[in-house]
């Protein structure tokens, strides 16, 4: 049995799955607040160790696999860099510490890479040869899969597409959920907004919300096309909270991509929306463990 963890600044998702290459199914799962700002890196580690101990009392663990926020050296299983969402997290030696404590193999992967692997193996990207995933939230994360493997880059930072320079700013400053909320707030002169409310109002025909979504989707399409020009993926996969609004977003994104992309690129790139939702990280951690072992 493999203990799985998906660690973020807000929550820690966890579960147990049997070792099988035929599919992904959790025997049990749960979620707990990470309290990352308070506990910081060492406290997060203690929390995951306690959860693994609890899971290990109920299941004979043969491995541990972790999906986590931050830049990850997946060979060494350590955190190379993490921002202020999890203070004192950089340098944490997950693989070394978990293997010493539990005497089973441990694998570690970046959370966006893990989500992409999960969708590639078990979700909306199943069956494709190459995939570009964008997770649209507070910022924009990216992951690239080619021939079943994550493209990592020289210093493990390939896929950091949120930092691409666009229109004198960055991609994520212009096209994230944060940017959508800011844009809609400006148009509506409202301060208490979130993505859910914006989409609810847009569906009811509120013109400013419709306009804000259209503007964000236009910039998303431009950023996606820039990536497609470089990577030529078979599938572009959109994930993150607002991308669960796929019924509303699919025709809007399709129209924007058709307008922005060359005919050849548009006809040879498939747009998909993530289907595993909050289990994508656990599914990717599971697939990553199986492929590494």
Tab-separated table of N, CA and C in Angstrom, residues 1-7 12-18 24-32 48 51-52 54-56 58-59 61 63-67 278-279 281-283 285-286:
chain	number	residue	atom	x	y	z
A	1	UNK	N	0.835	-1.191	0.000
A	1	UNK	CA	0.000	0.000	0.000
A	1	UNK	C	0.881	1.256	0.000
A	2	UNK	N	0.461	2.248	-0.752
A	2	UNK	CA	1.222	3.481	-0.851
A	2	UNK	C	0.457	4.606	-0.145
A	3	UNK	N	1.106	5.263	0.789
A	3	UNK	CA	0.540	6.438	1.434
A	3	UNK	C	0.818	7.647	0.548
A	4	UNK	N	-0.217	8.424	0.263
A	4	UNK	CA	-0.120	9.551	-0.655
A	4	UNK	C	-0.446	10.851	0.069
A	5	UNK	N	0.314	11.915	-0.247
A	5	UNK	CA	0.091	13.223	0.356
A	5	UNK	C	0.173	14.305	-0.713
A	6	UNK	N	-0.717	15.279	-0.612
A	6	UNK	CA	-0.717	16.441	-1.506
A	6	UNK	C	-0.697	17.670	-0.616
A	7	UNK	N	0.466	18.328	-0.547
A	7	UNK	CA	0.719	19.379	0.437
A	7	UNK	C	0.658	20.753	-0.215
A	12	UNK	N	-3.712	19.846	3.424
A	12	UNK	CA	-2.967	18.619	3.127
A	12	UNK	C	-4.002	17.542	2.832
A	13	UNK	N	-3.999	17.055	1.616
A	13	UNK	CA	-4.857	15.921	1.252
A	13	UNK	C	-4.024	14.652	1.392
A	14	UNK	N	-4.664	13.570	1.778
A	14	UNK	CA	-3.923	12.324	1.975
A	14	UNK	C	-4.808	11.129	1.649
A	15	UNK	N	-4.164	9.997	1.407
A	15	UNK	CA	-4.913	8.798	1.084
A	15	UNK	C	-3.997	7.592	1.002
A	16	UNK	N	-4.601	6.434	0.752
A	16	UNK	CA	-3.862	5.181	0.586
A	16	UNK	C	-4.388	4.481	-0.650
A	17	UNK	N	-3.476	3.958	-1.461
A	17	UNK	CA	-3.862	3.208	-2.659
A	17	UNK	C	-2.981	1.977	-2.776
A	18	UNK	N	-3.531	0.905	-3.317
A	18	UNK	CA	-2.760	-0.292	-3.569
A	18	UNK	C	-1.890	-0.134	-4.800
A	24	UNK	N	-6.290	4.000	-10.799
A	24	UNK	CA	-6.067	4.698	-9.534
A	24	UNK	C	-7.349	4.674	-8.724
A	25	UNK	N	-7.277	4.139	-7.522
A	25	UNK	CA	-8.437	4.118	-6.628
A	25	UNK	C	-7.944	4.216	-5.191
A	26	UNK	N	-8.498	5.150	-4.453
A	26	UNK	CA	-8.115	5.334	-3.064
A	26	UNK	C	-8.914	4.403	-2.164
A	27	UNK	N	-8.217	3.711	-1.270
A	27	UNK	CA	-8.878	2.859	-0.290
A	27	UNK	C	-9.435	3.690	0.855
A	28	UNK	N	-8.780	4.788	1.145
A	28	UNK	CA	-9.301	5.776	2.080
A	28	UNK	C	-8.625	7.106	1.791
A	29	UNK	N	-9.256	8.189	2.191
A	29	UNK	CA	-8.696	9.513	1.921
A	29	UNK	C	-9.215	10.499	2.953
A	30	UNK	N	-8.539	11.620	3.029
A	30	UNK	CA	-8.957	12.666	3.952
A	30	UNK	C	-8.263	13.971	3.614
A	31	UNK	N	-8.598	14.996	4.352
A	31	UNK	CA	-8.016	16.324	4.133
A	31	UNK	C	-7.987	17.057	5.460
A	32	UNK	N	-6.915	17.795	5.690
A	32	UNK	CA	-6.786	18.571	6.909
A	32	UNK	C	-6.137	19.906	6.583
A	48	UNK	N	2.612	15.602	8.571
A	48	UNK	CA	2.589	14.520	7.583
A	48	UNK	C	3.099	13.217	8.209
A	51	UNK	N	0.287	11.744	10.215
A	51	UNK	CA	-0.725	11.157	9.325
A	51	UNK	C	-0.241	9.827	8.754
A	52	UNK	N	1.032	9.775	8.369
A	52	UNK	CA	1.596	8.528	7.830
A	52	UNK	C	1.601	7.433	8.896
A	54	UNK	N	-0.565	7.126	11.336
A	54	UNK	CA	-1.958	6.684	11.471
A	54	UNK	C	-2.334	5.750	10.321
A	55	UNK	N	-1.970	6.137	9.099
A	55	UNK	CA	-2.272	5.292	7.941
A	55	UNK	C	-1.539	3.961	8.031
A	56	UNK	N	-0.293	4.004	8.515
A	56	UNK	CA	0.516	2.791	8.619
A	56	UNK	C	-0.010	1.794	9.633
A	58	UNK	N	-3.128	1.133	9.935
A	58	UNK	CA	-4.293	0.493	9.314
A	58	UNK	C	-3.949	-0.253	8.032
A	59	UNK	N	-2.818	0.116	7.406
A	59	UNK	CA	-2.448	-0.477	6.123
A	59	UNK	C	-0.962	-0.824	6.135
A	61	UNK	N	2.171	-0.385	4.740
A	61	UNK	CA	2.723	0.552	3.759
A	61	UNK	C	3.972	-0.015	3.094
A	63	UNK	N	5.268	2.061	0.521
A	63	UNK	CA	5.857	3.256	-0.046
A	63	UNK	C	5.092	4.501	0.361
A	64	UNK	N	5.730	5.645	0.157
A	64	UNK	CA	5.132	6.956	0.429
A	64	UNK	C	5.420	7.840	-0.772
A	65	UNK	N	4.420	8.584	-1.214
A	65	UNK	CA	4.641	9.507	-2.328
A	65	UNK	C	3.987	10.840	-2.009
A	66	UNK	N	4.726	11.913	-2.271
A	66	UNK	CA	4.317	13.249	-1.857
A	66	UNK	C	4.259	14.179	-3.056
A	67	UNK	N	3.136	14.853	-3.201
A	67	UNK	CA	2.978	15.980	-4.118
A	67	UNK	C	3.008	17.235	-3.266
A	278	UNK	N	-9.878	17.684	-7.037
A	278	UNK	CA	-8.938	17.748	-5.916
A	278	UNK	C	-8.178	16.449	-5.679
A	279	UNK	N	-8.417	15.415	-6.498
A	279	UNK	CA	-7.636	14.183	-6.385
A	279	UNK	C	-6.474	14.131	-7.370
A	281	UNK	N	-3.607	15.727	-7.570
A	281	UNK	CA	-2.282	15.658	-6.959
A	281	UNK	C	-1.977	14.294	-6.375
A	282	UNK	N	-2.962	13.692	-5.711
A	282	UNK	CA	-2.769	12.356	-5.153
A	282	UNK	C	-2.594	11.327	-6.265
A	283	UNK	N	-3.406	11.451	-7.325
A	283	UNK	CA	-3.286	10.531	-8.461
A	283	UNK	C	-1.918	10.647	-9.111
A	285	UNK	N	0.865	11.761	-7.655
A	285	UNK	CA	1.870	11.222	-6.726
A	285	UNK	C	1.924	9.706	-6.837
A	286	UNK	N	0.761	9.096	-6.972
A	286	UNK	CA	0.662	7.640	-7.127
A	286	UNK	C	1.354	7.182	-8.415
